[in-house]
Amino acid sequence: MTQTAEPDPFAPDGTWQGLSPRYAVVRLVTTAITNVVFWAIVATASFFMVGRPELTFALAAAGAIWTAWRLWRVRRWVNSWRWTERDADLCIARGLWHRQLTVVPIGRMQLVEVSAGPLLRWQGLAGVQLVTAAAHTNAHIPGLDKATAVALRDRLIERSDAEGSGL
Amino acid sequence: MTEPTTPTAEVTEVTEERPHPLTPLVQVWVWIVGMAFFVGRQLLENPTQPIPADLARFPWWLAIVGVLGLVSIASNLWNWYTTRFVVTPTELRVEHKGVEHESKRVAYTRIQSVDVTQRFAARLLGMAELTIDVGGGSPIRLQYLSRTRATHLRDVLLARAHRHEADADAGASDLFSDTRPSDRVLVTIPTQELLLGAALSHELIALVVVTAIPLVIGVIVGQVLLIGGGLLPLVFSIGGFLSKRVIGQFNYTLAETSGGLRITRGLTSLTSETIPAHRVQAIRLHEPVLWRRIGRTRVDLSYLGLRKLTTDEDQAGASSIMLPIGSPDAVRTALHAVWPGLDLDAIVLNAAPRRARWIAPLAWPWLGWGVDDRVLVIRRGWWTRTTWILPHARLQSLRMSAGPVLRRLGLATVDAHTSDVGTSASMIMTDADARLFLAEESHRAREARGTQRLLGIVRA
């Protein structure tokens, strides 16, 4: 691919921060659970509906391979997230296959949510969701250290007040 | 009901008002018409004995419908009785003291738009519904007021949203329009233009294709019955579609008033939307493939709080449509009403790279984006060519993204997000250009926001 020769447009220069490495643990658990449950249901259903053991074994094997591949990719996927606060905006870059770079002006933020489910709390993490007036914005940073997340939220709110220009 | 004697007297004095007493009846008008039909038929058939001695002759469901209707009239009556609204110098308050007490307050500065809708039954009785959009959350509805009260209240609300007093000349509007001598009518759309647009619309093509299937099968198989059975629905559905479109958009008028842009339309139900021009977040121009042959365009606009509104062209009530069909001149007039001096033709569009043909083979020649000091223009699409016009100052966020295919081609999609209800505006560029564009556009947006803040155009 040409990206080795030229600078990668999705991985910009400057000081970018990643997610907490412990977020990979959370993702490993959720990926494992969803995949195992899904493939277990598929394999069991195939056994009862078709009744051919070799098909069930093939499905179970395919499921195991798929799950293993997903688990192997989790760490790389988590590492692909990058975010940075610049003087007027917040940038979030992410993705391995489908890559994205989102730029949200700080003056445009309507509210900033910090939230954490049981798994995130177990690892002492939290996610930050930025809401603008546009429904399409969908800017969130999952899996930050709780202290980092809270500090980011407070900083964003404060700067948004200073930058804010109404609607 | 305490109707003020003169419109101006009410500005200083604060009185509680109820909606119009006929409200509960208008809300269940379908039921009333149905009941009147049954009773009327009964009277015609049997003038001496309106209620038959043998009650078992009544169908059982009629009793259920009757009871349900009475119950809903009673509940609507209770609702009407417990609802009051107050216009104070700083806010509109809607109090609802039924089983649960509820008090909604609308600060005038938060008002995004105010619509006056007269659905069919309400219109017969000269009543209207007021919808006040305040951005986030559901809009506030006042059902129903007398039409003069509704339009006057609308004028007061909009005037206070703009921080000046309402015009004294309220009420001078006829049955099919909502314009005053002081308003400036920008565009009206004649009925034949609406018919032309509907006849060349994609909806009609789809309708003809779907309903023509039994007809074609009938011709092939040689079944006369199928041919007849296929022809009738075809005629009916085309007739229905055309009349619905024309009735919904009848006498479409775009006018400039002191309260903002006013869109009035409808034959059976009259809808009158008023949107302050500075609330407009973006404008979209739609040119379906057949309309391009006759040089016609549909103009949509988006403003905050549109989430609940419809983009449907046939419904009553507020919609995002600014101009259902317009010649290039009408489109220019409409654009200038929102952004005076904007010259769309002067903005040079950058074409998409040749590689983008793999992604958009038909639309490729039309793909493009361009900027001037105020707006970002994005064009794409073949089946319906869409042009977005987004002011830099209204930009909410930007995103570039690329899946495996796009990355292999060295391309990326750039989305510009505004508070738009439709799909977000997106353009295809080389990934290096996309990166550059992201940096430049966020700079432009920041500058534009700064200017607006300095000029005080945008209030927080």
CSV table of N, CA and C in Angstrom, one decimal, chain A residues 87-89 105-109 153-166, chain B residues 446 449-450 453-454 460:
chain,number,residue,atom,x,y,z
A,87,ASP,N,-6.1,23.6,19.5
A,87,ASP,CA,-6.5,24.9,20.1
A,87,ASP,C,-8.0,25.2,19.9
A,88,ALA,N,-8.6,24.7,18.9
A,88,ALA,CA,-10.1,25.0,18.7
A,88,ALA,C,-10.9,23.7,18.5
A,89,ASP,N,-10.4,22.6,18.4
A,89,ASP,CA,-11.2,21.4,18.2
A,89,ASP,C,-10.6,20.1,18.8
A,105,PRO,N,-15.5,20.9,16.5
A,105,PRO,CA,-15.1,22.2,17.1
A,105,PRO,C,-15.5,22.3,18.6
A,106,ILE,N,-14.7,22.8,19.5
A,106,ILE,CA,-15.1,22.8,20.9
A,106,ILE,C,-16.2,23.7,21.1
A,107,GLY,N,-16.3,24.8,20.3
A,107,GLY,CA,-17.5,25.7,20.5
A,107,GLY,C,-18.8,25.1,20.1
A,108,ARG,N,-18.8,23.9,19.5
A,108,ARG,CA,-20.0,23.3,19.0
A,108,ARG,C,-20.6,22.3,20.0
A,109,MET,N,-19.9,22.0,21.0
A,109,MET,CA,-20.3,20.9,21.9
A,109,MET,C,-21.5,21.4,22.8
A,153,ARG,N,-13.7,15.9,30.3
A,153,ARG,CA,-15.0,16.5,30.3
A,153,ARG,C,-15.0,17.9,30.9
A,154,ASP,N,-14.4,18.1,32.0
A,154,ASP,CA,-14.4,19.4,32.7
A,154,ASP,C,-13.7,20.4,31.8
A,155,ARG,N,-12.5,20.0,31.2
A,155,ARG,CA,-11.8,20.9,30.3
A,155,ARG,C,-12.6,21.3,29.1
A,156,LEU,N,-13.3,20.3,28.5
A,156,LEU,CA,-14.1,20.6,27.3
A,156,LEU,C,-15.3,21.5,27.6
A,157,ILE,N,-15.9,21.3,28.8
A,157,ILE,CA,-17.1,22.1,29.1
A,157,ILE,C,-16.6,23.6,29.3
A,158,GLU,N,-15.4,23.7,30.0
A,158,GLU,CA,-14.9,25.0,30.3
A,158,GLU,C,-14.5,25.7,29.0
A,159,ARG,N,-13.9,25.0,28.2
A,159,ARG,CA,-13.4,25.7,26.9
A,159,ARG,C,-14.6,25.9,26.0
A,160,SER,N,-15.6,25.1,26.1
A,160,SER,CA,-16.8,25.2,25.2
A,160,SER,C,-17.6,26.5,25.6
A,161,ASP,N,-17.5,26.8,26.9
A,161,ASP,CA,-18.2,28.1,27.4
A,161,ASP,C,-17.4,29.3,26.8
A,162,ALA,N,-16.1,29.2,26.8
A,162,ALA,CA,-15.3,30.3,26.2
A,162,ALA,C,-15.5,30.5,24.7
A,163,GLU,N,-15.5,29.3,24.0
A,163,GLU,CA,-15.5,29.3,22.6
A,163,GLU,C,-16.9,29.4,22.0
A,164,GLY,N,-17.9,29.1,22.9
A,164,GLY,CA,-19.2,28.8,22.4
A,164,GLY,C,-19.8,30.0,21.6
A,165,SER,N,-20.6,29.7,20.5
A,165,SER,CA,-21.1,30.8,19.7
A,165,SER,C,-22.6,30.6,19.5
A,166,GLY,N,-23.2,29.8,20.4
A,166,GLY,CA,-24.7,29.6,20.2
A,166,GLY,C,-24.9,28.8,19.0
B,446,ARG,N,-14.2,28.2,12.2
B,446,ARG,CA,-13.9,29.0,13.4
B,446,ARG,C,-13.9,30.5,13.2
B,449,ARG,N,-17.5,31.6,12.9
B,449,ARG,CA,-18.2,31.7,14.2
B,449,ARG,C,-17.7,32.9,15.0
B,450,GLY,N,-16.4,33.2,14.9
B,450,GLY,CA,-15.9,34.4,15.6
B,450,GLY,C,-16.5,35.6,15.1
B,453,ARG,N,-20.0,36.0,16.3
B,453,ARG,CA,-20.1,36.3,17.7
B,453,ARG,C,-19.9,37.8,17.8
B,454,LEU,N,-18.9,38.3,17.1
B,454,LEU,CA,-18.6,39.8,17.2
B,454,LEU,C,-19.8,40.6,16.7
B,460,ALA,N,-26.8,33.5,22.0
B,460,ALA,CA,-26.6,32.2,22.7
B,460,ALA,C,-27.9,31.6,23.2
